[in-house]
Amino acid sequence: MNRLILGLLDLFGPLFRRMGVDYPQLRAILDVKLTMDNRRSRTGFNGQETKNSNWGFVWTLVITFAMSSFIALLVYFWPAHAQAYAVVTAYGMIIVTMILITDFSQVILDGSDGLIILTRPVTSKTLFTSRIVHAAVYLLQLALAVALPSFFATLLKFGLGAGLIFLISSLLVSILSVLFTTVLYLLIMRFSSVERMQNIINGLQIIVVILVTVGYQFIGRLIDFEDFANTKALSVAWWHYLAPPMWVGHVMSATIGGYFGVPTLLFAALLVVVPILAVRSMSGGLVRSFGNQVGNLDAVDTKKKEEVEVGPKRSVPELLSGVFTRTATERAAFELVWKIGSRDRKFKLRVYPSMAYFLIIGPLMFFNRPGETLTQMMEATAQSEYLRILLIYVSALTMVAVNQNLPFSDQFKAAWVYHVVPMPRPGEFLSGMMWSVVAKFILPIYLVVALVVTFVWGVDSLDDVILGALVVLVFQQTEILATRSVLPFSREFTKSGSGKFIRVLALSIFVGIFGWAHWALSQTSYVILVMVPFAFFLVLFLNREIRKLGWDKVEV
Amino acid sequence: MDSIIQIQNLTKSYGNNLVLKGIDLDVQSGQIIGYIGPNGAGKSTTIKILTGLLTEYGGSAKIAGLEVSQHPLEIKQMLGYVPENAVMYDTLSPAEYFRFLGSLYGLDRRDTEQKGGELLRIFGLYDNRNSRMTSFSKGMKQKVLLISGMIHNPQIIFLDEPLSGLDANSVILLKEILQRLSQTGKTLFYSSHIMEVVEKICDRIVLLKEGVVIAHGTFQELQKQQHSGTLEQLFNQLTGNNEHLALADEFVQILSE
């Protein structure tokens, strides 16, 4: 792939020479940068990170292409052209922006190459040009991966002319994604520190991953198929002039329909002029004002990094650890898991979207009856005892996301301390870890479940929630007792997802069996209430067993 | 004085690769032992065995009369370990990290936090005690690591390249601290590649090569045996075969070709 790009670039060699650029140097710099693009560890759409791959970026492109192919179906089948192209373009912009946000600091803001390259006999003009070319090549690859499927769809359905216009529009619009990302970075960097910026980006990534995973569930529900018969042209509204996807939508619908009015020309003009202005402003003012600020990004100078104070006050985990744990070791584990769980960006990026996924998908199972009002749905749901119990047990699936990621950390090497300190019973550490998960993740979820259940089924049903939560705890404890556990944050992140599958499977079977048993028991009155103390003591008993676990039950 | 570390015929192999080939060593308490040798000589392996990180080995390794593999907990309570280039959970603040360790050693959490803060003050990091370590420089992290290895006031401290990343003033300070510690009766096991420092602060020097102790004694004793001026020269005589002159010539020659 890189060889192909460089080969194409060679065609422009004479042009670069005329500009006063040392072309062999530019080619060498570009070669290295494109290679690094592929080796950079990146966080994919599933929140997982690829590492040590030589095909990282190519892989991103392939996945992007595949996902875009689904969207391209809209162009082919949706007769409302303006809407179809607007949706496709908006989707493309979101994807490009999302990938840019993660890669941005390395691709466009990389200040380190100054240090490496400018100490060699390379003119700053050559370096600057190779940066621009690299950014352009990078963006072109991305934009093509997003736009090509829809281009082919257009080509097949409306001919070459429409296809080319779409392709050019897409490329122009992707420049706006760069502008958007640049402005975003600039704003964040002006108003906060590097540490905060990384947190904000982390937050954005979490939101995007949630949107993408959940979005796919919704797309089918959202598109009203009756709309497919509606072929009337979309009438122009004032806000269309502010939304770039609408520009493309209107231009494409005019191209296909063969009518041109003043609005169409205005949209076309916007489509061409705004990206050009964007490029000019970015290459001028923006990039220069960046230069200084970006230096800080990679700088070793620690004074520039604002320090994140965690405060001398007793924090939440330090207060709660006294409630949930007994021994010092348990307490250490409780606080460690809680604190790192709230601070480790990669942990958050992997856990929170999956939790959100289960939390959003769960209720969807119940309230998905087209054509009914919310009240009707609620009444129908309230009739069903079975759904209530299902809701309680399905919520346990959120635990998979936590349990699965708990052993991993970027700083897994820091786990050497576990072995240097005198820890007679690592079981105490595991127990502290478990209660931390319970307090931080499971308890809040079951509070929400309790609220929902009270709201829909009434206070009488709360005993079901309590018993369900206790049973889930028992399952959590059984897993620790039955398998060789791993101490928290002591493993390197891996790509393997097999563990997750087995866990989901085991948990699903468990949910099935216990959910059914629970439902069967609930047919007799008061049995659930009687079961609650029994389950409670079982939890206490199992916890004692976990505390006793020795090193032979821990996978080192 | 009684011997605090006793190693007899210690062997360790990874698969077919014999890393330690029968080490004998006797360390008196209150001494600073310089443990040196070229890369791959088995220094870290020895330290990992003594600190209880590697529990399978041949021969015997005793600390305070207790076999390491048999009494890991008692021994870990006595030991402090400052590994080379160690990673810490750096999303925590130093104070939180000390608190965490305090819990694991069974110390009072708040006292440990407090004590850690006071020790940080000595190294000029008091104001950073509640900041996450992600923003720390290498030297700052090294200071936290040093404190974290000693915060439970251990009798024996293993230090692997403890000066790395520290500025000159901190180096002077740390060297002084180490000497005071040994004066109070603590035993220090000091592993480093910086010969000048080893020469200056260590009471005894143990030179390891390819899994065997090839020299052992005070610096003066070694000097007499080998008729060499500095520890660096001595090290080179015993492990480098004096090739460095020829190699340096060759390096310069290839450059100018």
mmCIF file of C-alpha atoms in Angstrom, chain A residues 32-147:
data_model
loop_
_atom_site.group_PDB
_atom_site.id
_atom_site.type_symbol
_atom_site.label_atom_id
_atom_site.label_comp_id
_atom_site.label_asym_id
_atom_site.label_seq_id
_atom_site.Cartn_x
_atom_site.Cartn_y
_atom_site.Cartn_z
ATOM 1 C CA VAL A 32 8.762 6.529 7.517
ATOM 2 C CA LYS A 33 5.613 8.385 8.508
ATOM 3 C CA LEU A 34 3.309 6.112 6.572
ATOM 4 C CA THR A 35 5.022 3.095 8.117
ATOM 5 C CA MET A 36 4.514 4.599 11.558
ATOM 6 C CA ASP A 37 0.853 5.244 10.799
ATOM 7 C CA ASN A 38 0.435 1.522 10.476
ATOM 8 C CA ARG A 39 2.387 0.648 13.599
ATOM 9 C CA ARG A 40 0.827 3.149 15.927
ATOM 10 C CA SER A 41 -1.326 1.439 18.474
ATOM 11 C CA ARG A 42 -4.818 2.636 17.987
ATOM 12 C CA THR A 43 -8.145 2.151 19.600
ATOM 13 C CA GLY A 44 -10.641 0.612 17.272
ATOM 14 C CA PHE A 45 -14.373 0.885 17.067
ATOM 15 C CA ASN A 46 -14.830 -1.892 19.556
ATOM 16 C CA GLY A 47 -12.675 -0.076 22.083
ATOM 17 C CA GLN A 48 -9.952 -2.652 21.666
ATOM 18 C CA GLU A 49 -6.461 -1.721 20.896
ATOM 19 C CA THR A 50 -4.306 -3.175 18.200
ATOM 20 C CA LYS A 51 -0.650 -3.376 18.968
ATOM 21 C CA ASN A 52 2.544 -4.369 17.255
ATOM 22 C CA SER A 53 0.793 -4.727 13.963
ATOM 23 C CA ASN A 54 2.309 -3.555 10.721
ATOM 24 C CA TRP A 55 -1.130 -3.093 9.251
ATOM 25 C CA GLY A 56 -2.852 -0.958 11.867
ATOM 26 C CA PHE A 57 -3.987 1.846 9.591
ATOM 27 C CA VAL A 58 -4.741 -0.410 6.655
ATOM 28 C CA TRP A 59 -6.943 -2.427 8.963
ATOM 29 C CA THR A 60 -8.777 0.693 10.103
ATOM 30 C CA LEU A 61 -9.323 1.549 6.448
ATOM 31 C CA VAL A 62 -10.683 -1.907 5.667
ATOM 32 C CA ILE A 63 -13.133 -1.792 8.577
ATOM 33 C CA THR A 64 -14.176 1.724 7.668
ATOM 34 C CA PHE A 65 -14.734 0.617 4.089
ATOM 35 C CA ALA A 66 -16.851 -2.342 5.214
ATOM 36 C CA MET A 67 -18.996 -0.216 7.516
ATOM 37 C CA SER A 68 -19.419 2.418 4.860
ATOM 38 C CA SER A 69 -20.655 -0.226 2.463
ATOM 39 C CA PHE A 70 -23.742 -0.719 4.589
ATOM 40 C CA ILE A 71 -24.454 2.976 4.558
ATOM 41 C CA ALA A 72 -23.955 3.032 0.813
ATOM 42 C CA LEU A 73 -27.051 0.877 0.488
ATOM 43 C CA LEU A 74 -29.058 3.959 1.467
ATOM 44 C CA VAL A 75 -27.855 5.771 -1.629
ATOM 45 C CA TYR A 76 -28.955 2.898 -3.759
ATOM 46 C CA PHE A 77 -32.340 2.181 -2.238
ATOM 47 C CA TRP A 78 -33.593 5.420 -0.712
ATOM 48 C CA PRO A 79 -35.382 7.458 -3.367
ATOM 49 C CA ALA A 80 -35.245 10.634 -1.250
ATOM 50 C CA HIS A 81 -31.844 11.600 -2.618
ATOM 51 C CA ALA A 82 -31.200 14.709 -0.579
ATOM 52 C CA GLN A 83 -31.847 12.870 2.676
ATOM 53 C CA ALA A 84 -29.897 9.796 1.613
ATOM 54 C CA TYR A 85 -26.793 11.739 0.643
ATOM 55 C CA ALA A 86 -27.034 13.946 3.698
ATOM 56 C CA VAL A 87 -27.119 10.890 5.960
ATOM 57 C CA VAL A 88 -24.235 9.256 4.099
ATOM 58 C CA THR A 89 -22.153 12.422 4.284
ATOM 59 C CA ALA A 90 -22.934 13.033 7.935
ATOM 60 C CA TYR A 91 -21.935 9.470 8.702
ATOM 61 C CA GLY A 92 -18.683 9.902 6.769
ATOM 62 C CA MET A 93 -17.856 13.117 8.569
ATOM 63 C CA ILE A 94 -18.461 11.532 11.959
ATOM 64 C CA ILE A 95 -16.252 8.556 11.167
ATOM 65 C CA VAL A 96 -13.444 10.676 9.721
ATOM 66 C CA THR A 97 -13.602 13.099 12.646
ATOM 67 C CA MET A 98 -13.572 10.280 15.140
ATOM 68 C CA ILE A 99 -10.497 8.663 13.625
ATOM 69 C CA LEU A 100 -8.830 12.056 13.303
ATOM 70 C CA ILE A 101 -9.430 12.864 16.950
ATOM 71 C CA THR A 102 -7.543 9.766 18.048
ATOM 72 C CA ASP A 103 -4.716 10.099 15.556
ATOM 73 C CA PHE A 104 -4.541 13.832 15.371
ATOM 74 C CA SER A 105 -1.693 14.573 17.699
ATOM 75 C CA GLN A 106 0.573 12.209 15.822
ATOM 76 C CA VAL A 107 -0.461 12.990 12.289
ATOM 77 C CA ILE A 108 -0.887 16.706 12.216
ATOM 78 C CA LEU A 109 0.635 17.940 15.420
ATOM 79 C CA ASP A 110 3.702 15.753 15.581
ATOM 80 C CA GLY A 111 6.249 18.131 17.025
ATOM 81 C CA SER A 112 8.846 15.480 17.663
ATOM 82 C CA ASP A 113 9.962 15.198 14.066
ATOM 83 C CA GLY A 114 11.410 18.680 14.371
ATOM 84 C CA LEU A 115 13.812 17.347 16.938
ATOM 85 C CA ILE A 116 14.708 14.275 14.918
ATOM 86 C CA ILE A 117 14.721 15.674 11.416
ATOM 87 C CA LEU A 118 15.718 19.303 11.715
ATOM 88 C CA THR A 119 18.978 18.342 13.404
ATOM 89 C CA ARG A 120 19.865 16.708 10.075
ATOM 90 C CA PRO A 121 20.575 18.613 6.893
ATOM 91 C CA VAL A 122 16.933 19.032 5.909
ATOM 92 C CA THR A 123 15.438 22.405 5.079
ATOM 93 C CA SER A 124 12.401 23.435 7.038
ATOM 94 C CA LYS A 125 10.615 23.841 3.734
ATOM 95 C CA THR A 126 11.125 20.184 2.908
ATOM 96 C CA LEU A 127 9.962 19.154 6.361
ATOM 97 C CA PHE A 128 6.925 21.413 6.249
ATOM 98 C CA THR A 129 5.954 20.170 2.805
ATOM 99 C CA SER A 130 6.327 16.554 3.810
ATOM 100 C CA ARG A 131 4.099 17.182 6.811
ATOM 101 C CA ILE A 132 1.435 18.686 4.592
ATOM 102 C CA VAL A 133 1.739 15.873 2.063
ATOM 103 C CA HIS A 134 1.565 13.295 4.808
ATOM 104 C CA ALA A 135 -1.547 14.841 6.306
ATOM 105 C CA ALA A 136 -3.101 15.019 2.842
ATOM 106 C CA VAL A 137 -2.290 11.408 1.995
ATOM 107 C CA TYR A 138 -3.586 10.299 5.363
ATOM 108 C CA LEU A 139 -6.819 12.210 4.944
ATOM 109 C CA LEU A 140 -7.239 11.079 1.351
ATOM 110 C CA GLN A 141 -6.986 7.439 2.378
ATOM 111 C CA LEU A 142 -9.568 7.923 5.089
ATOM 112 C CA ALA A 143 -11.953 9.917 2.981
ATOM 113 C CA LEU A 144 -11.737 7.394 0.167
ATOM 114 C CA ALA A 145 -12.397 4.483 2.516
ATOM 115 C CA VAL A 146 -15.541 6.253 3.664
ATOM 116 C CA ALA A 147 -16.716 7.575 0.313
#
